CSV table of C-alpha atoms and ligand atoms in Angstrom, one decimal:
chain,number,residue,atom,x,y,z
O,1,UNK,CA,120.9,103.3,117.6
O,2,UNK,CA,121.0,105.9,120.3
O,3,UNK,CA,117.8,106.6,122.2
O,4,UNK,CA,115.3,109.7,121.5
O,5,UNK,CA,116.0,112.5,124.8
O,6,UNK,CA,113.4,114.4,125.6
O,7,UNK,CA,113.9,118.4,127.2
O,8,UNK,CA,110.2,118.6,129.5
O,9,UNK,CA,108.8,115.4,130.9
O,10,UNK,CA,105.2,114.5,129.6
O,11,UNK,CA,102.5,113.7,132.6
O,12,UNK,CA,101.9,109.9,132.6
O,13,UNK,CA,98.5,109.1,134.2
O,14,UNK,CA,98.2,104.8,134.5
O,15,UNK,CA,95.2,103.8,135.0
O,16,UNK,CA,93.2,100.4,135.7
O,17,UNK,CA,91.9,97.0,134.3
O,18,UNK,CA,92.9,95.7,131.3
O,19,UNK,CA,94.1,99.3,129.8
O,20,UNK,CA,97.1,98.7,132.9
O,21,UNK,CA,97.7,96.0,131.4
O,22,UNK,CA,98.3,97.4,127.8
O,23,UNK,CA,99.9,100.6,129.1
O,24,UNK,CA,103.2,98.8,130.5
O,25,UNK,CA,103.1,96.8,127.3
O,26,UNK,CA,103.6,99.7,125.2
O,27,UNK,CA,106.0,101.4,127.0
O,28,UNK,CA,107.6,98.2,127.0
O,29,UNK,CA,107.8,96.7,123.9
O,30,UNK,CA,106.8,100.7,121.7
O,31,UNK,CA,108.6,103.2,123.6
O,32,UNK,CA,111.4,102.3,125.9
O,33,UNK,CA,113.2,100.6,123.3
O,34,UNK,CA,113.3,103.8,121.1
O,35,UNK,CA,113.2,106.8,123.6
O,36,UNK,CA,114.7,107.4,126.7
O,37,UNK,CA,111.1,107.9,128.4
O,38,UNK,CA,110.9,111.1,130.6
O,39,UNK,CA,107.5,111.4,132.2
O,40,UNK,CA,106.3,112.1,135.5
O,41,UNK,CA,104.5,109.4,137.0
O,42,UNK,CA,101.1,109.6,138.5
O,43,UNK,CA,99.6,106.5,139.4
O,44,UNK,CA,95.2,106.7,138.4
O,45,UNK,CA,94.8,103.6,139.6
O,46,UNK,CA,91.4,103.0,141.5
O,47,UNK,CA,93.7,101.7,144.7
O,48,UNK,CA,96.2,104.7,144.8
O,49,UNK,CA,93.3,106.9,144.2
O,50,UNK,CA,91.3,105.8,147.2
O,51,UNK,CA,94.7,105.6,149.3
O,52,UNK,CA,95.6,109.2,148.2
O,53,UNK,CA,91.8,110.4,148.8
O,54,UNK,CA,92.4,110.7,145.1
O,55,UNK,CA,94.8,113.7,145.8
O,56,UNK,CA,97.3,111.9,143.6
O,57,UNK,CA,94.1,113.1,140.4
O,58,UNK,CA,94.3,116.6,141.3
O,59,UNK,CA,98.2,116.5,141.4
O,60,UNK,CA,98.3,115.1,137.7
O,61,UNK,CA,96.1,117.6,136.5
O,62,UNK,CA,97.7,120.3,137.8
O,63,UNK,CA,101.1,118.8,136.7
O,64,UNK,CA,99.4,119.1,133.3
O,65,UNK,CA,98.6,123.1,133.6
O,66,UNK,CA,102.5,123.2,134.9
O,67,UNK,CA,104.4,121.0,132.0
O,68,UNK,CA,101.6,121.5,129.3
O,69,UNK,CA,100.8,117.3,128.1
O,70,UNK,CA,99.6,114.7,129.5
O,71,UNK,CA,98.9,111.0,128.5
O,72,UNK,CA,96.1,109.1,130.2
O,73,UNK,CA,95.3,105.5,130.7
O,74,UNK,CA,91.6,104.7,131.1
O,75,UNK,CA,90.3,104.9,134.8
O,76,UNK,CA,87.3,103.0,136.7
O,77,UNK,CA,85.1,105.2,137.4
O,78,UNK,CA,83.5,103.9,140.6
O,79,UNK,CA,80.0,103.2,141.2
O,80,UNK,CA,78.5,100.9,144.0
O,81,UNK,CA,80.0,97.8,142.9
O,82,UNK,CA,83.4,98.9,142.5
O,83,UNK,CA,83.1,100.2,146.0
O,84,UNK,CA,83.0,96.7,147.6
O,85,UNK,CA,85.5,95.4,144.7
O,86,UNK,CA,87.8,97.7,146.1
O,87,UNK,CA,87.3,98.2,149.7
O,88,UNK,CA,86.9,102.0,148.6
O,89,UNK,CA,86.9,104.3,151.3
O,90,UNK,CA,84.2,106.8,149.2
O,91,UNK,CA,82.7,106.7,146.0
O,92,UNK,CA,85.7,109.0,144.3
O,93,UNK,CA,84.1,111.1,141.5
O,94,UNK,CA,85.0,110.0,137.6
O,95,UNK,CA,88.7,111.2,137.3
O,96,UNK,CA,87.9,112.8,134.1
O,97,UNK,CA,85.1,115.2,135.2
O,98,UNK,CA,87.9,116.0,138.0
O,99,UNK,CA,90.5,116.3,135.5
O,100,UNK,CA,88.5,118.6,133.3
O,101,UNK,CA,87.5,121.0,135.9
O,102,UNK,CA,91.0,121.7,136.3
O,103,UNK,CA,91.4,122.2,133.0
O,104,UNK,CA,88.8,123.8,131.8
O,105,UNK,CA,89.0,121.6,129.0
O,106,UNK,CA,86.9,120.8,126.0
O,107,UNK,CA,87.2,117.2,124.8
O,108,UNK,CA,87.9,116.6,120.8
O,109,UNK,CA,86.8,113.2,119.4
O,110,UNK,CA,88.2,111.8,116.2
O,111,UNK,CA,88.2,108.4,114.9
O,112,UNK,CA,91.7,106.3,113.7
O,113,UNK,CA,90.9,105.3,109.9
O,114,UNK,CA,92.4,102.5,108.8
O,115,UNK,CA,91.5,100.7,104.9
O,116,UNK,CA,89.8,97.7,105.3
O,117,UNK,CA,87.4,99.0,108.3
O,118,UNK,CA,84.8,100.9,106.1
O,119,UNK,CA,82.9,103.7,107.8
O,120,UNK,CA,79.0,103.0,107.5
O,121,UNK,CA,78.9,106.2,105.7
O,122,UNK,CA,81.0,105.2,102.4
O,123,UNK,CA,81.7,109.3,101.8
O,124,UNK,CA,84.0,110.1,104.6
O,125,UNK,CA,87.3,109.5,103.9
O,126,UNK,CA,88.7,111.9,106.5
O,127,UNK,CA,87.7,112.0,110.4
O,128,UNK,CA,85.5,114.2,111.8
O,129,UNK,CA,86.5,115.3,115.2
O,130,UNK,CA,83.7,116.3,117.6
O,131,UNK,CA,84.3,118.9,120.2
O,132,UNK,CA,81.8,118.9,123.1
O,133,UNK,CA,80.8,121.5,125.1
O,134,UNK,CA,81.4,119.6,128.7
O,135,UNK,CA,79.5,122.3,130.8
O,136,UNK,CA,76.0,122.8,132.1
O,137,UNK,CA,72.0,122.5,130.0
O,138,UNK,CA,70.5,119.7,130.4
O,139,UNK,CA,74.1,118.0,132.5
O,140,UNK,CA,72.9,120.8,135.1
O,141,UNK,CA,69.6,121.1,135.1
O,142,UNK,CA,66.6,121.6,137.4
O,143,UNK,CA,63.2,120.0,137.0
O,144,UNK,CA,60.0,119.8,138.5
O,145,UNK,CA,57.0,117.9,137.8
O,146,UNK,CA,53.8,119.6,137.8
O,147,UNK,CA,51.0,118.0,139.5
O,148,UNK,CA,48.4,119.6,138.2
O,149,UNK,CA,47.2,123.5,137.3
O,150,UNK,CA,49.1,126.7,138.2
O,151,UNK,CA,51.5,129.1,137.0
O,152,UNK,CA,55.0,128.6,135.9
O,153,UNK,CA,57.5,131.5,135.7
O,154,UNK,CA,61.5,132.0,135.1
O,155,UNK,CA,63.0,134.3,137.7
O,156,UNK,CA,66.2,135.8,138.4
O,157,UNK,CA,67.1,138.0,141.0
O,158,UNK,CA,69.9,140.0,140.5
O,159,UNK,CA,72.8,140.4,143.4
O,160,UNK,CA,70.8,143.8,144.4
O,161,UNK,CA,67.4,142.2,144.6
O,162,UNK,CA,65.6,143.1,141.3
O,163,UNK,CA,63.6,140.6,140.0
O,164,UNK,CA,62.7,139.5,136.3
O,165,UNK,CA,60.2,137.2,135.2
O,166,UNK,CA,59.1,135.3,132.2
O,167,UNK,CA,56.1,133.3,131.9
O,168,UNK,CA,56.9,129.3,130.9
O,169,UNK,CA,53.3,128.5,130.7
O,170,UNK,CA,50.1,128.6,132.4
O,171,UNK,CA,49.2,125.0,133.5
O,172,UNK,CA,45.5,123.4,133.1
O,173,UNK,CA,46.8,120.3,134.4
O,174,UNK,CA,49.4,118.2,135.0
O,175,UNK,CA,53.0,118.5,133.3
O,176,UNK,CA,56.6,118.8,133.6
O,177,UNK,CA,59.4,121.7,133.6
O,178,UNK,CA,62.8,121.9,133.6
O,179,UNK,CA,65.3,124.9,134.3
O,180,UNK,CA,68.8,125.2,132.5
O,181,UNK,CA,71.5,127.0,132.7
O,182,UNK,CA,75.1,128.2,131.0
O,183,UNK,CA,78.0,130.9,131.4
O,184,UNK,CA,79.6,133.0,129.1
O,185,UNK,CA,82.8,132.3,130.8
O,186,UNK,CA,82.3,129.0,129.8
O,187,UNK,CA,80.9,129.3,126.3
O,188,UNK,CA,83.9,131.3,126.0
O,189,UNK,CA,86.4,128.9,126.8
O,190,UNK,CA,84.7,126.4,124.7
O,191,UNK,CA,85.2,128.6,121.8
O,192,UNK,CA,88.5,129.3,122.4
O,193,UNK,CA,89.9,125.7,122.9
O,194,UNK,CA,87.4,125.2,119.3
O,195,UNK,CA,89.0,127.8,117.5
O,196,UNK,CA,92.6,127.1,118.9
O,197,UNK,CA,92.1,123.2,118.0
O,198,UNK,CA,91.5,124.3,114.4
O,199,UNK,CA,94.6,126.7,114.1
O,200,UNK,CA,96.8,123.4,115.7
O,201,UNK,CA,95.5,120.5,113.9
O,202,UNK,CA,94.6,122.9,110.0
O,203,UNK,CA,91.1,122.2,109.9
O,204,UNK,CA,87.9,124.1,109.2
O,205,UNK,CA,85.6,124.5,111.9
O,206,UNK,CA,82.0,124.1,112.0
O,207,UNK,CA,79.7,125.1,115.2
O,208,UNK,CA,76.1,124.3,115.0
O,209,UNK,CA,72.8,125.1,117.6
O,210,UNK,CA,69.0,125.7,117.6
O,211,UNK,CA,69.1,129.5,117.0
O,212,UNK,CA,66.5,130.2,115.4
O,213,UNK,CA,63.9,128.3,117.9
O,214,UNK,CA,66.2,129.2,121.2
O,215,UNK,CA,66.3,133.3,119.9
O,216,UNK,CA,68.5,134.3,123.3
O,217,UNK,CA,70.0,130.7,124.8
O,218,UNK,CA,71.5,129.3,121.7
O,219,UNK,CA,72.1,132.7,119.7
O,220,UNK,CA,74.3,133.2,122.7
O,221,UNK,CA,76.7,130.6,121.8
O,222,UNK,CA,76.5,131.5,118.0
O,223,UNK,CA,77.2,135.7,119.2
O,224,UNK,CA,80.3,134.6,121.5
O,225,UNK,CA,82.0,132.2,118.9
O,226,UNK,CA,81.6,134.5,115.8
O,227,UNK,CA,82.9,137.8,118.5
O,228,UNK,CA,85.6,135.6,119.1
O,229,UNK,CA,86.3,134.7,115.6
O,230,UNK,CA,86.2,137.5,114.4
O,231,UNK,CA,88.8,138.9,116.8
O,232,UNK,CA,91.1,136.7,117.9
O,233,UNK,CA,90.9,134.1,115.0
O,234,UNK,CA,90.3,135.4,111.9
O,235,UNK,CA,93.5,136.1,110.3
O,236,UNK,CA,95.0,133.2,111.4
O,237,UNK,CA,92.3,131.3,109.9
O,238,UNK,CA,92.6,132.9,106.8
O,239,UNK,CA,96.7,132.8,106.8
O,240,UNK,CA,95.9,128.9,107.0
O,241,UNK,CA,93.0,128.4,104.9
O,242,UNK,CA,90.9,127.1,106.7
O,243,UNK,CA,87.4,128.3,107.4
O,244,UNK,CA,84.8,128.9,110.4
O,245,UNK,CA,81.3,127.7,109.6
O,246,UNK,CA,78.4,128.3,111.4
O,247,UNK,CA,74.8,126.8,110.8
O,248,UNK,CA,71.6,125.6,112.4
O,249,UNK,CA,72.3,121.9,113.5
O,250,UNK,CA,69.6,120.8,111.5
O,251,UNK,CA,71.3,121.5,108.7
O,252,UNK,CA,75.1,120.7,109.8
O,253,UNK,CA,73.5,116.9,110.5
O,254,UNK,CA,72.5,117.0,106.2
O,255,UNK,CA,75.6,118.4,105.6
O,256,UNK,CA,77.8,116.1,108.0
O,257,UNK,CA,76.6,112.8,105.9
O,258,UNK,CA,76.9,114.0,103.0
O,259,UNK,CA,80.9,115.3,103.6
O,260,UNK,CA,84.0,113.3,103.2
O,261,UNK,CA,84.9,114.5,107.1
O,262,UNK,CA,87.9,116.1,107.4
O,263,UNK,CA,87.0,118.6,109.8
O,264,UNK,CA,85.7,120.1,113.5
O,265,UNK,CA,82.4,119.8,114.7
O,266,UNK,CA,81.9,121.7,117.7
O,267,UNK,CA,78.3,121.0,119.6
O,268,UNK,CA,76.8,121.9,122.6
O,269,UNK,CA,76.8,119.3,125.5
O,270,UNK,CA,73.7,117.6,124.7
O,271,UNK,CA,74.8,117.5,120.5
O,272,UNK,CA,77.6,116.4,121.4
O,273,UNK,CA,77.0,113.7,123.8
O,274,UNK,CA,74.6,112.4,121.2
O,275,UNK,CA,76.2,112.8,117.9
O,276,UNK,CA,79.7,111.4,119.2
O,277,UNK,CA,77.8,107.9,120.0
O,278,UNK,CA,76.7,108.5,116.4
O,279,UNK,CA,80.1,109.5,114.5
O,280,UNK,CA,81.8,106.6,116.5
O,281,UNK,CA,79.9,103.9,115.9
O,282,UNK,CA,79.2,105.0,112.1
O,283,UNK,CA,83.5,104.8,111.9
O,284,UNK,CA,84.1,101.4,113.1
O,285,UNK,CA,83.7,101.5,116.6
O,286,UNK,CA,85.3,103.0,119.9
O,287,UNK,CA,88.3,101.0,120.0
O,288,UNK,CA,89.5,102.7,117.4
O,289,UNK,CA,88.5,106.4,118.7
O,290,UNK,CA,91.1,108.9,120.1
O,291,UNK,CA,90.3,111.5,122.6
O,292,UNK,CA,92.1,114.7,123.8
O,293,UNK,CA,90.7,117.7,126.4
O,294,UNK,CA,92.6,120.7,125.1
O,295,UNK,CA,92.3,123.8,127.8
O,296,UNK,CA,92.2,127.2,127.1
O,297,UNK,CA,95.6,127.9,128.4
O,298,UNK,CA,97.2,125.6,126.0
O,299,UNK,CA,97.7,122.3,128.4
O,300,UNK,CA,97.1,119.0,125.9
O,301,UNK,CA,95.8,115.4,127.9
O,302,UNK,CA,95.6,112.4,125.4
O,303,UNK,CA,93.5,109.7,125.9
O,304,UNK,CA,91.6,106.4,124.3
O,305,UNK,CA,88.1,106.9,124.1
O,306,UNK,CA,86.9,103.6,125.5
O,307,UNK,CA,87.0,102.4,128.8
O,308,UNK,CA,89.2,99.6,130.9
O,309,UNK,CA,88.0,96.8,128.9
O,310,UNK,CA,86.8,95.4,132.5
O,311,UNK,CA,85.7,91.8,130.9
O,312,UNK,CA,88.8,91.0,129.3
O,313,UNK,CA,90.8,91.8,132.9
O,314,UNK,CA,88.6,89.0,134.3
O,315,UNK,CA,89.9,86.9,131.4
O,316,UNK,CA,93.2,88.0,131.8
O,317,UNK,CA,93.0,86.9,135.9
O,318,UNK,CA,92.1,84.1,134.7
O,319,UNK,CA,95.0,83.7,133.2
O,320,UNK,CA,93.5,83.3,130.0
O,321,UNK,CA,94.0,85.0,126.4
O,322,UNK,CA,92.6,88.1,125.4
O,323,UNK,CA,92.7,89.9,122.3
O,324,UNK,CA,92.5,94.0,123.3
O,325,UNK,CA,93.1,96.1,120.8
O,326,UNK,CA,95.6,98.8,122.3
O,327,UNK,CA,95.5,101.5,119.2
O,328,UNK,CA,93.6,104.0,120.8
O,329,UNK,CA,96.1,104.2,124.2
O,330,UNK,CA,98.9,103.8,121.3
O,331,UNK,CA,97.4,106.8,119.5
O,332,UNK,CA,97.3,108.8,123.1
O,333,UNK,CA,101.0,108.4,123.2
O,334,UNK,CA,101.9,109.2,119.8
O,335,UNK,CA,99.6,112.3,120.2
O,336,UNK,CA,101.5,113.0,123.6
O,337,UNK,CA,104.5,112.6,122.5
O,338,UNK,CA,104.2,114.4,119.0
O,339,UNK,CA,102.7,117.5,121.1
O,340,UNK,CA,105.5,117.6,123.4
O,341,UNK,CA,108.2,116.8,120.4
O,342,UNK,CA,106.4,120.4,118.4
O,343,UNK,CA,106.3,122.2,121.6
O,344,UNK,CA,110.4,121.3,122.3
O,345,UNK,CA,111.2,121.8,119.2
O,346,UNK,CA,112.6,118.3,119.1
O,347,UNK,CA,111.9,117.0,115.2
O,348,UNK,CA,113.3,113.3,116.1
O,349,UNK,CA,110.4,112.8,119.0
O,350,UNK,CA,107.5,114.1,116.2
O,351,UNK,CA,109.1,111.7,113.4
O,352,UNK,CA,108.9,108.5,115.9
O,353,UNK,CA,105.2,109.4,116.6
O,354,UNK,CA,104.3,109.7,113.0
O,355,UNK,CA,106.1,106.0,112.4
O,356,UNK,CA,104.0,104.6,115.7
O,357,UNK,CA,100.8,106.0,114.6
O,358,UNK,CA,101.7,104.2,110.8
O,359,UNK,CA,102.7,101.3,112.4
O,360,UNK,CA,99.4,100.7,113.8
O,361,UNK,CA,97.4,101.7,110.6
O,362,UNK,CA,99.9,99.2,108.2
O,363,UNK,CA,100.0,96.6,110.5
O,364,UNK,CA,96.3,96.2,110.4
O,365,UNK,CA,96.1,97.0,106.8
O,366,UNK,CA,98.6,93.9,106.6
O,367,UNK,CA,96.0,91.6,107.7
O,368,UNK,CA,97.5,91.1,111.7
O,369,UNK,CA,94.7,92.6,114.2
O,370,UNK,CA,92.9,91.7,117.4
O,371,UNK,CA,89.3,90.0,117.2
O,372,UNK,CA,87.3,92.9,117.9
O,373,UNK,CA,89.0,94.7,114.5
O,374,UNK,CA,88.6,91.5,112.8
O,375,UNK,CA,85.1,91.0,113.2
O,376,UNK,CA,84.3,94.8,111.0
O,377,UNK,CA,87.3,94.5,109.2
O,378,UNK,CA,86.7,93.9,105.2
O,379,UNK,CA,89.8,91.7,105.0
O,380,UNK,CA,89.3,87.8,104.2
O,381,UNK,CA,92.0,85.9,106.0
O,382,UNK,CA,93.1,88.5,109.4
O,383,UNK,CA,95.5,87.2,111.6
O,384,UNK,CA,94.0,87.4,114.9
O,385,UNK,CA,96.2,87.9,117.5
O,386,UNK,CA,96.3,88.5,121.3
O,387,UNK,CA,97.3,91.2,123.3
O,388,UNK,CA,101.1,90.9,123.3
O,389,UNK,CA,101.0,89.4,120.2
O,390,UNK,CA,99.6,92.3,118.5
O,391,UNK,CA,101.6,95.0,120.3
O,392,UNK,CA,104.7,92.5,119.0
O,393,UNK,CA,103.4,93.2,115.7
O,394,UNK,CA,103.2,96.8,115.4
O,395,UNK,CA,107.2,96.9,117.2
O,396,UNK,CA,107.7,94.3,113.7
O,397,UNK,CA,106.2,97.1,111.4
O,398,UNK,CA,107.7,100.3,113.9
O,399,UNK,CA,111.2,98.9,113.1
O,400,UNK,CA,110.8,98.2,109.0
O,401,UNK,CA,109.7,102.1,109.1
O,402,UNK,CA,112.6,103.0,111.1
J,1,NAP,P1,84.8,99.8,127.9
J,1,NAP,O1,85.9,99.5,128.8
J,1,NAP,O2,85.0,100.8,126.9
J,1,NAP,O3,84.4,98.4,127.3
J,1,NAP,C1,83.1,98.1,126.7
J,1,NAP,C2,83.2,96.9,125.7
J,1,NAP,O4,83.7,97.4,124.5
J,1,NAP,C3,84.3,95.9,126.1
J,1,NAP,O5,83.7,94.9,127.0
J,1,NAP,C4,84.6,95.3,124.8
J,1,NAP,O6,83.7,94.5,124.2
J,1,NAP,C5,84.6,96.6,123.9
J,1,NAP,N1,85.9,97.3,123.9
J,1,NAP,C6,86.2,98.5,124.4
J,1,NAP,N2,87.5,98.8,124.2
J,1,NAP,C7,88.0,97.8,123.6
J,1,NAP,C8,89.4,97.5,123.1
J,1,NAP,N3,90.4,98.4,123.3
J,1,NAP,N4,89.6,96.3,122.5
J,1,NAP,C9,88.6,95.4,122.4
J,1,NAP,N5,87.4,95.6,122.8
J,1,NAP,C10,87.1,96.8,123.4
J,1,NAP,O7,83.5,100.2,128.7
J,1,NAP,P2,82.8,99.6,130.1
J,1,NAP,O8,83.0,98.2,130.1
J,1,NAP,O9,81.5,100.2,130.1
J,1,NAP,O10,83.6,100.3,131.3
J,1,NAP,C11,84.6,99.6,132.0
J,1,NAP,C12,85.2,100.6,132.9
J,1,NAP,O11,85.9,101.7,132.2
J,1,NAP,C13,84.2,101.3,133.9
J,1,NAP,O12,84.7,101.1,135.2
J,1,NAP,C14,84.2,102.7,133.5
J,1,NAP,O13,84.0,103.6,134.6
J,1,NAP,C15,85.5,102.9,132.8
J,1,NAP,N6,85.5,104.0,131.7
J,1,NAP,C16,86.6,104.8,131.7
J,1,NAP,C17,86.7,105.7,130.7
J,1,NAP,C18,87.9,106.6,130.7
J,1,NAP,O14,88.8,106.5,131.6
J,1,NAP,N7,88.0,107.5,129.8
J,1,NAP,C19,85.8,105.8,129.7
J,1,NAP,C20,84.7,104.9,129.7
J,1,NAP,C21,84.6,104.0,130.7
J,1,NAP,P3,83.7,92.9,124.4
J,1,NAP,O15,83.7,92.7,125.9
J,1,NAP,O16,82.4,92.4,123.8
J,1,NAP,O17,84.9,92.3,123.8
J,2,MG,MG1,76.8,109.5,125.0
């Protein structure tokens, strides 16, 4: 059978640890088999980072405004142990948060479902994708603590010196206060990559915040994605049928449990911090969770949600077996790929990502999965198998579907 061609490269972004590991398995044994791979190459990993003075992140992200998607491995992000593991000549910043500056992105959530691995909550039958807000409150916040009695006021002084101020509170005694802070540029281009996300992927969208408690902060947000809604969205929503939902987050938490998914949760950086730990864990766990920062200009970056999987790379030194399940960096190609396939208009490179992605789902429906899957999986006799072993498997599956 001839190979798939593809028109535009995709941005390939390798990364470290075990994930590196994984990565030139699938292309191996998944995709250079079927397709005749073009991507442009960036290596992520921690050494080429630190050799390029992590130039070599900022060129793959801007490689990713200029083509329009990216795939990503998962990346150390260093910290002062991985400074002396490496020999690092400075603590590089998380290649993400340097990624998604240059993006402007937001980052969507959504879990892989597969039968057999039952969500805690029996009523979702469909994922729910969270979309957090990756900009300022509490991520950007100033605090003091109060040491005892005295006045405590908000200020702003505007670029021509007037001044307005709000009382916070009038201290007896000791306490604490904290200053927070958000733009409407960004607010904006959260709503935009929210409402956009929904349009692309046919899904309602629901946006939840504290409004009626925080009457100017989170009203805000609520104003700016309803304007926008209502005009730049609203008749493509309605040509699709698919709806935009707002309520207070109070309420979206009731109605979230109760759903059977299916849909967009947008939250603010905080929400969404906290209820993406929540919706992850409650499917299965994070193994199994996709991840993709969509900018408002359009530009796509695919990745796994989890990290390197840094304690079965020791293993794996070792020389010993692991059993790393590689779905999630599967799903970040087949997501890759598909979005470059619908934006070349090339219908053979979207039908091999829909058999990838089905390969992965049947072959653990089948019973053959790696331990982690095994141990939350509802299936009496799995086949565990190790991390070749299991890739081998999907290829097995990816060729019957072929
Ligand atoms: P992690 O790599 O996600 O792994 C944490 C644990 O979760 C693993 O030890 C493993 O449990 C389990 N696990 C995660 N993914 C798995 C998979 N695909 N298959 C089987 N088990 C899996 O998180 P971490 O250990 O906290 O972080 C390691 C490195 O990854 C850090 O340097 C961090 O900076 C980086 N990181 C990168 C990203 C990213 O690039 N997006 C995200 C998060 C973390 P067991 O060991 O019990 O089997
Ligand atoms: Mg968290």
């Amino acid at each position: 059978m001839a190979k798939i061609q593809m028109k535009t490269p995709l941005v390939e972004m390798d990364g470290d640890e075990m994930t590196r590991i994984l990565w030139q398995m699938i292309k191996d044994e998944l995709l250079l088999p079927y397709i005749d791979l073009n991507t442009e190459y960036y290596d992520l990993g921690l050494e080429n980072r630190n050799a390029t003075d992590d130039q070599v992140t900022v060129d793959s992200a801007n490689a990713t405004l200029k083509y329009g998607v990216a795939v990503k491995c998962a990346t150390i992000t260093p910290n002062g142990a991985r400074m002396k593991e490496y020999d690092l000549k400075q603590m590089w910043k998380s290649p993400n948060g340097t990624i998604r500056a240059i993006l402007d992105g937001t980052v969507f959530r959504a879990p892989i479902l597969v039968k057999g691995i039952v969500p805690y909550v029996k009523n979702w039958t469909k994922p729910i994708t969270i979309a957090r807000h990756a900009y300022g409150d509490v991520y950007k916040n100033t605090e003091i603590k109060i040491p005892g009695a005295g006045k405590a006021e908000l200020v702003f002084t505007s670029e021509d010196g007037v001044e307005t101020r709000e009382l916070i509170h009038d201290f007896d005694g000791a306490g604490i206060i904290q200053g927070i802070h958000n733009t409407e540029k960004s607010i904006k281009s959260f709503a935009r990559a929210c409402f956009g996300y929904a349009v692309d992927t046919r899904q309602d969208l629901w946006f939840s915040t504290k409004d009626t408690i925080s009457k100017k902060y989170d009203h805000t947000f609520k104003d700016i994605f309803q304007e926008i809604y209502e005009g730049e969205y609203k008749a493509k929503f309605e040509e699709l049928g698919i709806e935009y939902f707002y309520t207070l987050i109070d309420d979206a938490v009731a109605r979230v449990i109760r759903s059977e998914g299916g849909f967009i949760w947008a939250c603010k950086n905080y929400d969404g911090d906290v209820m993406s730990d929540m919706v992850a864990t409650a499917y299965g766990d994070l193994s199994m969770m996709t991840s993709v920062l969509v900018s408002p200009s359009g530009a796509y970056e695919y990745e796994a949600a989890h990290g390197t999987v840094q304690r079965h790379y020791y293993k794996h030194l070792k020389g010993e077996e692991t059993s790393t399940n590689s779905i999630a960096t599967i799903f970040a190609w087949s997501g890759a790929l598909r979005k470059r396939g619908e934006l070349d208009g090339n219908a053979e490179l979207v039908s091999f990502a829909e058999k990838l992605e089905r390969a992965c789902i049947k072959t653990v429906e089948d019973g053959k999965m790696t331990k982690s899957l095994s141990l939350i999986s509802t299936c009496e006799k799995p086949v565990i198998l190790n991390s070749l072993a299991f890739i081998r498997a999907i290829r097995e599956t990816l060729e019957e579907l072929m």
